[in-house]
Coordinates of C-alpha atoms and ligand atoms in Angstrom, one line a residue:
Chain Y
M12 CA 155.2 -31.0 -14.8
K13 CA 155.3 -34.7 -14.1
P14 CA 152.7 -37.2 -15.2
A15 CA 150.4 -38.7 -12.6
A16 CA 150.9 -42.3 -11.5
F17 CA 149.8 -45.2 -13.7
V18 CA 150.3 -48.9 -14.0
H19 CA 152.3 -49.9 -17.0
H20 CA 151.1 -52.9 -19.0
R21 CA 153.4 -54.4 -21.6
P22 CA 151.5 -57.1 -23.6
T23 CA 153.3 -59.0 -26.3
T24 CA 150.2 -60.3 -28.2
L25 CA 147.3 -58.4 -29.6
E26 CA 144.9 -60.8 -27.7
E27 CA 146.5 -59.9 -24.4
A28 CA 146.5 -56.2 -25.3
V29 CA 142.8 -56.0 -26.1
R30 CA 141.9 -58.0 -23.0
I31 CA 143.8 -55.6 -20.7
L32 CA 142.4 -52.6 -22.5
A33 CA 138.9 -53.9 -22.1
E34 CA 139.5 -54.1 -18.3
V35 CA 141.1 -50.7 -17.9
A36 CA 139.3 -48.6 -20.6
P37 CA 136.3 -47.9 -18.3
D38 CA 138.7 -46.2 -15.9
D39 CA 140.3 -44.1 -18.7
G40 CA 143.1 -46.6 -19.2
R41 CA 144.7 -45.9 -22.6
V42 CA 146.9 -47.2 -25.3
I43 CA 150.4 -45.7 -25.5
A44 CA 152.2 -46.0 -28.9
G45 CA 154.9 -43.4 -29.7
G46 CA 153.9 -41.3 -26.7
Q47 CA 154.6 -38.2 -28.6
S48 CA 151.2 -36.7 -28.1
L49 CA 150.1 -38.7 -25.0
V50 CA 153.1 -38.0 -22.8
P51 CA 152.9 -34.2 -23.3
I52 CA 149.2 -34.3 -22.4
M53 CA 150.1 -36.4 -19.3
A54 CA 152.9 -34.0 -18.3
Y55 CA 150.3 -31.1 -18.4
R56 CA 148.0 -33.3 -16.4
M57 CA 145.3 -32.8 -19.1
A58 CA 145.1 -36.6 -19.0
R59 CA 145.8 -38.9 -16.0
P60 CA 145.2 -42.4 -17.3
P61 CA 145.6 -44.8 -14.3
H62 CA 146.7 -47.5 -16.8
L63 CA 148.7 -47.5 -19.9
V64 CA 148.6 -50.4 -22.3
D65 CA 152.0 -50.1 -24.1
I66 CA 151.7 -51.6 -27.6
N67 CA 155.4 -51.2 -28.4
H68 CA 156.1 -54.9 -27.9
V69 CA 152.9 -56.4 -29.4
A70 CA 154.0 -58.8 -32.1
G71 CA 152.9 -58.2 -35.7
L72 CA 152.0 -54.5 -35.4
D73 CA 155.2 -53.3 -37.1
R74 CA 154.1 -54.4 -40.5
L75 CA 154.4 -52.0 -43.4
A76 CA 153.5 -54.0 -46.5
V77 CA 151.5 -54.1 -49.7
E78 CA 148.6 -56.5 -49.6
N79 CA 145.8 -57.0 -52.0
G80 CA 146.7 -53.8 -53.8
R81 CA 146.7 -51.7 -50.6
L82 CA 149.4 -50.4 -48.3
A83 CA 148.9 -51.8 -44.8
I84 CA 150.4 -49.7 -42.0
G85 CA 150.6 -51.4 -38.6
A86 CA 150.2 -49.6 -35.3
R87 CA 153.9 -49.7 -34.5
V88 CA 155.0 -48.1 -37.8
R89 CA 156.8 -44.9 -37.0
H90 CA 156.6 -41.6 -38.9
M91 CA 160.3 -42.1 -39.8
A92 CA 159.5 -45.3 -41.7
F93 CA 158.1 -43.2 -44.6
R94 CA 161.2 -41.1 -45.0
D95 CA 162.7 -42.8 -48.0
S96 CA 159.6 -43.8 -49.8
A97 CA 159.4 -47.1 -47.9
A98 CA 156.1 -47.5 -49.6
P99 CA 155.8 -48.0 -53.3
G100 CA 154.7 -45.6 -56.1
A101 CA 152.7 -42.4 -55.8
T102 CA 151.3 -43.3 -52.4
G103 CA 154.8 -43.8 -51.1
A104 CA 156.0 -40.5 -52.6
L105 CA 153.0 -38.7 -51.0
L106 CA 153.6 -40.2 -47.6
S107 CA 157.3 -39.3 -47.6
T108 CA 156.4 -35.7 -48.6
L109 CA 154.0 -35.4 -45.8
M110 CA 156.3 -37.0 -43.3
R111 CA 158.8 -34.2 -43.7
H112 CA 156.2 -31.8 -42.3
I113 CA 155.6 -33.8 -39.1
A114 CA 157.5 -32.4 -36.1
H115 CA 161.2 -33.2 -36.1
A116 CA 163.5 -36.2 -36.3
P117 CA 163.5 -37.1 -32.6
I118 CA 159.7 -37.1 -32.6
R119 CA 159.4 -39.0 -35.9
T120 CA 161.6 -41.8 -34.6
R121 CA 158.9 -42.6 -31.9
G122 CA 155.5 -41.3 -33.1
T123 CA 153.3 -43.7 -35.1
F124 CA 151.1 -43.3 -38.1
C125 CA 148.2 -45.0 -36.3
G126 CA 148.8 -43.0 -33.1
S127 CA 148.3 -39.8 -35.1
L128 CA 145.0 -41.1 -36.4
A129 CA 143.9 -42.1 -32.9
H130 CA 144.9 -38.7 -31.5
S131 CA 143.3 -36.9 -34.4
D132 CA 144.6 -33.4 -34.1
P133 CA 142.8 -31.3 -36.8
S134 CA 146.1 -30.5 -38.5
S135 CA 147.7 -34.0 -38.4
E136 CA 149.3 -34.7 -41.8
W137 CA 148.5 -38.4 -41.5
C138 CA 144.9 -37.7 -40.7
L139 CA 144.8 -35.5 -43.9
A140 CA 146.3 -38.4 -45.9
A141 CA 143.8 -40.8 -44.4
A142 CA 140.9 -38.6 -45.3
A143 CA 142.2 -37.7 -48.8
L144 CA 142.9 -41.3 -49.8
D145 CA 139.8 -42.8 -48.1
A146 CA 141.9 -45.0 -45.7
V147 CA 140.3 -48.1 -44.2
L148 CA 141.0 -48.4 -40.5
I149 CA 141.1 -51.8 -38.7
A150 CA 140.1 -51.7 -35.0
H151 CA 140.4 -54.6 -32.7
S152 CA 138.8 -55.0 -29.3
A153 CA 137.9 -57.9 -27.0
R154 CA 134.5 -57.6 -28.7
G155 CA 135.9 -58.3 -32.1
V156 CA 137.3 -56.6 -35.3
R157 CA 135.7 -53.9 -37.4
E158 CA 136.7 -51.8 -40.4
I159 CA 136.0 -48.1 -40.4
A160 CA 136.0 -45.9 -43.5
A161 CA 137.9 -42.6 -43.1
A162 CA 134.7 -40.7 -44.0
D163 CA 133.0 -42.2 -40.9
Y164 CA 136.1 -42.2 -38.7
F165 CA 136.7 -38.4 -38.1
Q166 CA 134.0 -36.8 -36.1
G167 CA 135.4 -33.7 -34.6
A168 CA 138.6 -32.1 -33.3
M169 CA 140.4 -35.0 -31.5
T170 CA 137.2 -37.0 -31.7
T171 CA 136.9 -40.2 -33.7
D172 CA 134.7 -43.2 -34.0
L173 CA 137.4 -45.3 -32.3
Q174 CA 136.0 -46.6 -29.0
P175 CA 138.0 -46.5 -25.7
D176 CA 138.4 -50.3 -25.7
E177 CA 139.6 -50.5 -29.3
I178 CA 143.1 -50.6 -30.6
L179 CA 143.7 -49.2 -34.1
V180 CA 145.7 -52.0 -35.4
E181 CA 146.2 -51.1 -39.0
A182 CA 145.5 -48.4 -41.5
R183 CA 145.1 -49.4 -45.2
L184 CA 145.7 -46.9 -48.0
P185 CA 145.0 -47.4 -51.7
L186 CA 148.0 -47.4 -54.1
L187 CA 147.6 -44.4 -56.3
P188 CA 148.4 -45.0 -60.0
D189 CA 152.1 -44.2 -60.9
D190 CA 151.2 -41.2 -63.0
T191 CA 149.3 -39.5 -60.2
R192 CA 150.2 -35.9 -59.6
I193 CA 150.6 -34.7 -56.1
G194 CA 150.3 -31.2 -54.6
F195 CA 150.7 -30.7 -50.8
V196 CA 151.2 -27.4 -49.1
E197 CA 150.8 -26.4 -45.5
F198 CA 151.4 -23.3 -43.4
S199 CA 152.7 -23.3 -39.8
R200 CA 154.1 -20.5 -37.7
R201 CA 157.3 -22.4 -36.8
A202 CA 159.2 -25.2 -38.6
G203 CA 157.9 -28.6 -37.5
D204 CA 154.9 -27.2 -35.7
Y205 CA 151.2 -28.0 -36.3
A206 CA 149.9 -26.4 -39.5
L207 CA 147.2 -23.7 -39.4
A208 CA 146.0 -25.1 -42.7
S209 CA 147.0 -27.6 -45.2
V210 CA 145.9 -28.7 -48.7
L211 CA 146.4 -32.1 -50.4
T212 CA 145.4 -32.8 -53.9
T213 CA 146.0 -35.6 -56.3
F214 CA 144.9 -36.2 -59.8
R215 CA 145.8 -37.7 -63.1
L216 CA 145.9 -36.1 -66.5
V217 CA 144.2 -38.1 -69.2
G218 CA 144.2 -36.5 -72.7
G219 CA 144.9 -33.2 -71.1
K220 CA 142.0 -33.3 -68.7
I221 CA 141.9 -33.9 -65.0
A222 CA 140.9 -37.4 -63.9
E223 CA 140.3 -39.0 -60.5
P224 CA 140.8 -35.8 -58.5
R225 CA 141.1 -35.8 -54.8
F226 CA 141.1 -32.6 -52.9
A227 CA 141.3 -32.5 -49.1
I228 CA 141.9 -29.8 -46.5
G229 CA 143.5 -30.2 -43.1
G230 CA 144.0 -27.9 -40.1
A231 CA 141.4 -25.4 -41.3
E232 CA 138.4 -27.3 -40.0
A233 CA 137.8 -29.5 -36.9
F234 CA 139.0 -32.5 -38.9
P235 CA 140.3 -33.1 -42.4
R236 CA 138.0 -34.0 -45.2
R237 CA 137.6 -34.2 -49.0
L238 CA 135.7 -31.3 -50.6
A239 CA 133.4 -33.1 -53.1
E240 CA 132.3 -29.8 -54.6
I241 CA 135.9 -28.9 -55.6
E242 CA 136.5 -32.4 -57.0
T243 CA 133.4 -32.2 -59.2
M244 CA 134.6 -28.9 -60.5
L245 CA 138.0 -30.4 -61.4
T246 CA 136.8 -33.6 -63.0
G247 CA 137.2 -33.5 -66.8
A248 CA 138.4 -29.9 -66.7
A249 CA 141.6 -28.6 -68.4
P250 CA 144.2 -27.7 -65.8
D251 CA 144.7 -24.0 -66.3
A252 CA 145.2 -20.9 -64.2
D253 CA 141.5 -19.9 -64.3
L254 CA 140.4 -23.3 -63.0
W255 CA 142.9 -23.1 -60.1
R256 CA 141.8 -19.6 -59.2
E257 CA 138.2 -20.5 -59.3
A258 CA 138.7 -23.7 -57.2
A259 CA 140.8 -21.8 -54.6
E260 CA 138.1 -19.1 -54.3
R261 CA 135.4 -21.8 -53.9
A262 CA 137.4 -23.8 -51.3
A263 CA 138.0 -20.7 -49.2
A264 CA 134.3 -19.9 -49.3
I265 CA 132.8 -23.3 -48.4
I266 CA 135.0 -24.3 -45.4
D267 CA 133.8 -24.0 -41.9
P268 CA 137.0 -22.6 -40.4
L269 CA 138.4 -23.2 -36.9
E270 CA 138.8 -20.0 -34.9
D271 CA 140.9 -19.1 -32.0
A272 CA 142.2 -15.9 -30.4
A273 CA 145.3 -15.8 -32.6
T274 CA 143.7 -17.1 -35.7
P275 CA 140.4 -15.6 -37.0
G276 CA 138.3 -17.7 -39.3
D277 CA 138.9 -15.3 -42.2
Y278 CA 142.6 -15.8 -41.9
R279 CA 142.1 -19.5 -42.3
R280 CA 140.0 -18.9 -45.4
D281 CA 142.8 -16.7 -46.8
L282 CA 145.3 -19.5 -46.1
V283 CA 143.1 -22.1 -47.8
R284 CA 142.8 -19.9 -50.8
A285 CA 146.5 -19.4 -51.1
L286 CA 147.5 -23.0 -50.3
T287 CA 145.0 -24.4 -52.7
L288 CA 146.5 -22.3 -55.5
R289 CA 150.0 -23.4 -54.6
A290 CA 149.1 -27.1 -54.2
F291 CA 147.6 -27.1 -57.7
Q292 CA 150.6 -25.3 -59.2
Q293 CA 152.8 -27.9 -57.5
A294 CA 150.8 -30.8 -58.8
N295 CA 150.6 -29.4 -62.3
A296 CA 154.3 -28.5 -62.5
Chain L
M10 CA 149.6 -47.8 -7.8
T11 CA 152.8 -45.9 -7.5
M12 CA 154.9 -49.1 -6.9
K13 CA 158.4 -48.8 -8.0
Q14 CA 159.7 -51.2 -10.6
D15 CA 163.2 -52.6 -10.8
L16 CA 164.8 -52.2 -14.2
T17 CA 168.2 -52.0 -15.9
L18 CA 169.1 -49.2 -18.2
L19 CA 172.0 -49.5 -20.6
V20 CA 173.6 -46.1 -20.9
N21 CA 176.9 -45.4 -22.8
G22 CA 177.7 -49.1 -22.5
A23 CA 177.3 -49.2 -18.7
R24 CA 174.5 -51.0 -16.8
Y25 CA 172.4 -49.0 -14.3
D26 CA 170.1 -51.1 -12.0
I27 CA 167.5 -48.7 -10.8
S28 CA 164.1 -48.7 -9.2
V29 CA 161.5 -46.2 -10.5
E30 CA 157.8 -45.5 -10.7
P31 CA 156.4 -46.1 -14.2
R32 CA 155.5 -42.4 -14.4
K33 CA 159.1 -41.4 -14.2
T34 CA 160.3 -40.2 -17.6
L35 CA 163.6 -41.5 -19.1
A36 CA 165.1 -38.0 -18.7
D37 CA 164.3 -37.9 -15.0
A38 CA 165.5 -41.4 -14.4
L39 CA 168.8 -40.6 -16.2
R40 CA 169.3 -37.6 -14.0
D41 CA 167.9 -38.7 -10.6
D42 CA 168.6 -42.4 -10.6
C43 CA 171.6 -42.9 -12.9
G44 CA 173.2 -39.7 -11.8
L45 CA 173.8 -38.6 -15.4
T46 CA 172.8 -35.0 -15.1
G47 CA 174.2 -34.0 -18.5
T48 CA 170.8 -34.6 -20.1
H49 CA 168.8 -31.4 -19.5
L50 CA 165.1 -30.7 -19.2
G51 CA 163.6 -27.5 -20.5
C52 CA 159.9 -27.8 -21.4
E53 CA 159.2 -31.4 -20.4
H54 CA 156.7 -31.7 -23.3
G55 CA 158.7 -32.4 -26.4
V56 CA 159.2 -28.9 -27.8
C57 CA 162.6 -27.6 -26.8
G58 CA 164.9 -30.6 -27.4
A59 CA 167.2 -30.0 -24.4
C60 CA 166.6 -33.7 -23.4
T61 CA 167.5 -35.2 -26.8
I62 CA 169.5 -38.4 -26.4
I63 CA 170.2 -41.3 -28.8
A64 CA 168.3 -44.6 -28.3
D65 CA 169.2 -47.6 -30.5
G66 CA 170.9 -45.3 -32.9
A67 CA 168.1 -42.8 -33.3
P68 CA 167.5 -39.4 -31.7
I69 CA 164.6 -39.3 -29.2
R70 CA 163.1 -36.9 -26.7
A71 CA 164.0 -38.4 -23.3
C72 CA 161.1 -36.4 -21.7
L73 CA 158.6 -38.2 -23.9
M74 CA 159.4 -41.7 -23.0
F75 CA 159.0 -43.4 -19.7
A76 CA 162.1 -45.1 -18.1
V77 CA 160.2 -48.4 -18.0
Q78 CA 159.9 -48.3 -21.7
A79 CA 163.7 -47.9 -22.3
E80 CA 164.7 -51.3 -20.9
G81 CA 166.8 -53.2 -23.4
M82 CA 167.6 -50.1 -25.5
A83 CA 171.2 -49.0 -26.1
L84 CA 171.1 -45.4 -24.8
R85 CA 173.7 -42.7 -25.4
T86 CA 173.8 -39.4 -23.5
V87 CA 176.2 -36.5 -23.7
E88 CA 178.4 -38.1 -21.0
G89 CA 179.3 -40.7 -23.6
L90 CA 180.6 -38.4 -26.3
A91 CA 184.1 -37.7 -25.0
K92 CA 186.7 -40.5 -25.0
G93 CA 188.4 -40.2 -21.6
N94 CA 189.6 -36.6 -21.5
E95 CA 189.4 -36.2 -25.3
W96 CA 186.3 -34.4 -26.5
S97 CA 184.5 -35.5 -29.7
P98 CA 185.1 -33.4 -32.8
L99 CA 181.6 -32.0 -32.4
Q100 CA 182.2 -31.0 -28.8
K101 CA 185.5 -29.3 -29.7
A102 CA 183.8 -27.5 -32.6
F103 CA 181.1 -26.1 -30.3
V104 CA 183.8 -24.5 -28.1
E105 CA 185.8 -23.2 -31.1
H106 CA 182.8 -21.7 -32.9
H107 CA 181.0 -20.4 -29.8
G108 CA 178.2 -22.8 -30.3
L109 CA 177.1 -22.3 -26.7
Q110 CA 176.7 -19.5 -24.3
C111 CA 174.9 -20.6 -21.1
G112 CA 175.2 -24.2 -22.3
Y113 CA 171.7 -25.3 -21.2
C114 CA 170.6 -26.5 -24.6
T115 CA 174.0 -27.9 -25.5
P116 CA 173.7 -31.5 -24.5
G117 CA 170.5 -31.8 -26.6
F118 CA 172.1 -30.1 -29.6
L119 CA 175.2 -32.3 -29.3
M120 CA 173.2 -35.5 -29.3
L121 CA 170.9 -34.3 -32.1
A122 CA 173.9 -33.3 -34.3
T123 CA 175.9 -36.4 -33.4
S124 CA 173.0 -38.7 -34.6
A125 CA 172.6 -36.6 -37.8
L126 CA 176.3 -36.7 -38.7
E127 CA 176.6 -40.4 -37.9
E128 CA 173.8 -41.1 -40.2
N129 CA 175.0 -38.8 -43.0
P130 CA 178.4 -37.2 -42.7
D131 CA 177.8 -35.4 -46.0
I132 CA 174.6 -33.8 -44.8
S133 CA 173.7 -30.7 -46.9
D134 CA 173.4 -27.2 -45.3
E135 CA 169.6 -27.2 -46.0
E136 CA 169.2 -30.6 -44.4
L137 CA 171.3 -29.7 -41.4
R138 CA 169.3 -26.5 -40.8
D139 CA 166.1 -28.6 -41.0
V140 CA 167.5 -31.1 -38.5
L141 CA 168.7 -28.4 -36.1
S142 CA 165.3 -26.7 -36.2
S143 CA 164.2 -29.4 -33.9
N144 CA 165.9 -27.8 -30.8
L145 CA 165.7 -24.4 -29.2
C146 CA 168.5 -22.3 -28.0
R147 CA 167.8 -19.0 -26.2
C148 CA 171.3 -17.6 -26.4
T149 CA 173.3 -18.2 -29.6
G150 CA 171.0 -17.2 -32.4
Y151 CA 171.8 -20.6 -34.0
E152 CA 174.3 -19.4 -36.6
N153 CA 177.2 -20.5 -34.5
I154 CA 175.6 -23.9 -33.8
V155 CA 175.2 -24.4 -37.5
K156 CA 178.9 -23.4 -38.0
A157 CA 180.1 -25.7 -35.3
V158 CA 178.3 -28.7 -36.7
R159 CA 179.5 -27.9 -40.2
A160 CA 183.1 -27.6 -38.9
A161 CA 182.8 -31.0 -37.1
A162 CA 181.4 -32.6 -40.2
L163 CA 184.4 -31.4 -42.2
E164 CA 186.8 -32.6 -39.5
M165 CA 185.2 -36.0 -39.2
G166 CA 185.2 -36.3 -43.0
A167 CA 188.9 -35.4 -43.1
S168 CA 189.9 -37.9 -40.4
S169 CA 188.0 -40.8 -41.8
Ligands
FAD330 C1 157.1 -31.0 -30.6 C2 156.1 -31.8 -31.3 C3 155.7 -31.4 -32.6 C4 154.7 -32.2 -33.2 N1 154.3 -31.8 -34.5 C5 153.4 -32.5 -35.2 C6 153.0 -32.1 -36.5 O1 153.5 -31.2 -37.1 N2 152.0 -32.9 -37.1 C7 151.5 -34.0 -36.5 O2 150.7 -34.7 -37.1 N3 151.9 -34.4 -35.3 C8 152.8 -33.7 -34.6 N4 153.2 -34.1 -33.3 C9 152.5 -35.3 -32.7 C10 153.2 -36.6 -33.2 O3 153.0 -36.8 -34.6 C11 152.6 -37.8 -32.5 O4 153.5 -38.9 -32.7 C12 151.2 -38.3 -32.9 O5 150.3 -37.2 -32.8 C13 150.7 -39.4 -32.0 O6 151.3 -40.6 -32.3 P1 151.9 -41.5 -31.1 O7 152.3 -42.8 -31.7 O8 153.1 -40.7 -30.5 O9 150.7 -41.6 -30.1 P2 150.6 -41.6 -28.5 O10 151.2 -40.3 -28.1 O11 151.2 -42.8 -27.9 O12 149.0 -41.6 -28.4 C14 148.2 -40.5 -28.7 C15 146.8 -40.9 -28.4 O13 146.3 -41.9 -29.3 C16 146.0 -43.1 -28.6 N5 146.6 -44.2 -29.4 C17 147.8 -44.3 -29.9 N6 148.0 -45.3 -30.7 C18 146.8 -46.0 -30.7 C19 146.3 -47.2 -31.3 N7 147.1 -47.9 -32.1 N8 145.0 -47.6 -31.0 C20 144.3 -46.8 -30.2 N9 144.6 -45.7 -29.6 C21 145.9 -45.3 -29.8 C22 146.6 -42.9 -27.2 O14 145.8 -43.6 -26.3 C23 146.5 -41.4 -27.0 O15 145.3 -41.0 -26.6 C24 154.2 -33.4 -32.6 C25 154.6 -33.7 -31.4 C26 155.6 -33.0 -30.7 C27 156.0 -33.4 -29.4
FES331 S1 162.6 -31.2 -22.1 FE1 162.3 -32.7 -23.6 S2 161.9 -31.5 -25.3 FE2 162.0 -30.0 -23.8
FES332 S1 173.4 -21.7 -25.1 FE1 172.0 -20.9 -23.7 S2 170.2 -21.9 -24.4 FE2 171.6 -22.5 -25.9

């Protein structure tokens, strides 16, 4: 199908963009970044925004830089930017691993990191990264600027704390220590498709014991989140097969799985159990 | 609301001065307004890849961009692959290796593979399969498409 009519706005400064968005947001006017989620929804007529504020020409939003020990990812940074570890260290390695699981090359060349966070599909890899690493999100509107912690940002499937008149201008991620171990595994029915479940874990080994563990699940629940109970279980423990098995059982038990006609909740629990085991094995290898 | 906008698209090195509504996708504008019907539309929501073209050197889904957004970009479509009557090595390889049957998906595969080979002529089999998994073909079963791209890569490597 064809999208419904809209007025195309093409601001070149952030000031202009938030001013236009403030005017059109009450009528369901929206931001368009990569368009890789919005245009399909418009083609289905599931959204008919009468105004699109196109941020692809807004100066300054293409920044991908390390600042004050954090990686700043501007709203025009595309998925593809992370392909060759454009970002430094373990955080860069993690992002480039995740990028390979997002759709396909022709979508990665347009879709943006911040657009994924704004869209907030339950199985978005970037949303999982933001939740696992406690990203800080910077939102601008005509009313001002605010910082949102990832833990407060995700609120439900495709529902976030971002307000209709706000532009997500930047996401900031911590730089993980170089010796951070990373495990990421997802399961999807077709290559490049949205995952039914995914697991991301990072930790360090200090004197043979697990330190600073992060453990987050995506796709399995309405939005990605860290599982504090699993992290507590891991902290200070020796990384052995028993621990991984126990953690995988526990993770499968404590989630509140999404269900749909093709995917019963118990199937997602099984996936989380299996993916957790594999993610730990990968990180520990 | 539905006012048409004048704009210029740069496709295969030629200028096309067109007038379209903002809601018109780049794929539709290429076909209806530029008369370049080589770019095909299957799903119109980003999944099948039939509409894949090259914009500023990178592959994109032409159904997921509006024509008004493509102004100033250097666009390449399947019509630009052949040099006069001479097919590109990839086009020849598709014919020789039966990389197409009905041909509906072919322009998308050609543009996708062209961009992949231009970026990395020594692309590994694994990477190539990963790249090609982006697009759908209902006829060939894919093996011949992989073979065709592989053969074109060899030929392009040999001639450079
Ligand atoms: C075939 C296909 C497969 C895909 N597979 C995956 C996958 O496996 N994993 C995955 O994560 N994604 C997948 N995607 C989606 C893709 O990653 C999108 O790029 C992403 O979800 C949205 O980013 P965007 O920049 O394209 O946003 P857009 O489509 O432009 O916008 C999406 C929504 O976010 C809003 N928005 C965008 N940017 C901002 C901003 N800076 N501030 C405020 N609001 C904003 C828009 O108003 C809109 O509501 C797939 C898409 C396709 C077509
Ligand atoms: S028509 Fe564009 S991806 Fe199917
Ligand atoms: S050749 Fe018929 S769809 Fe590919």
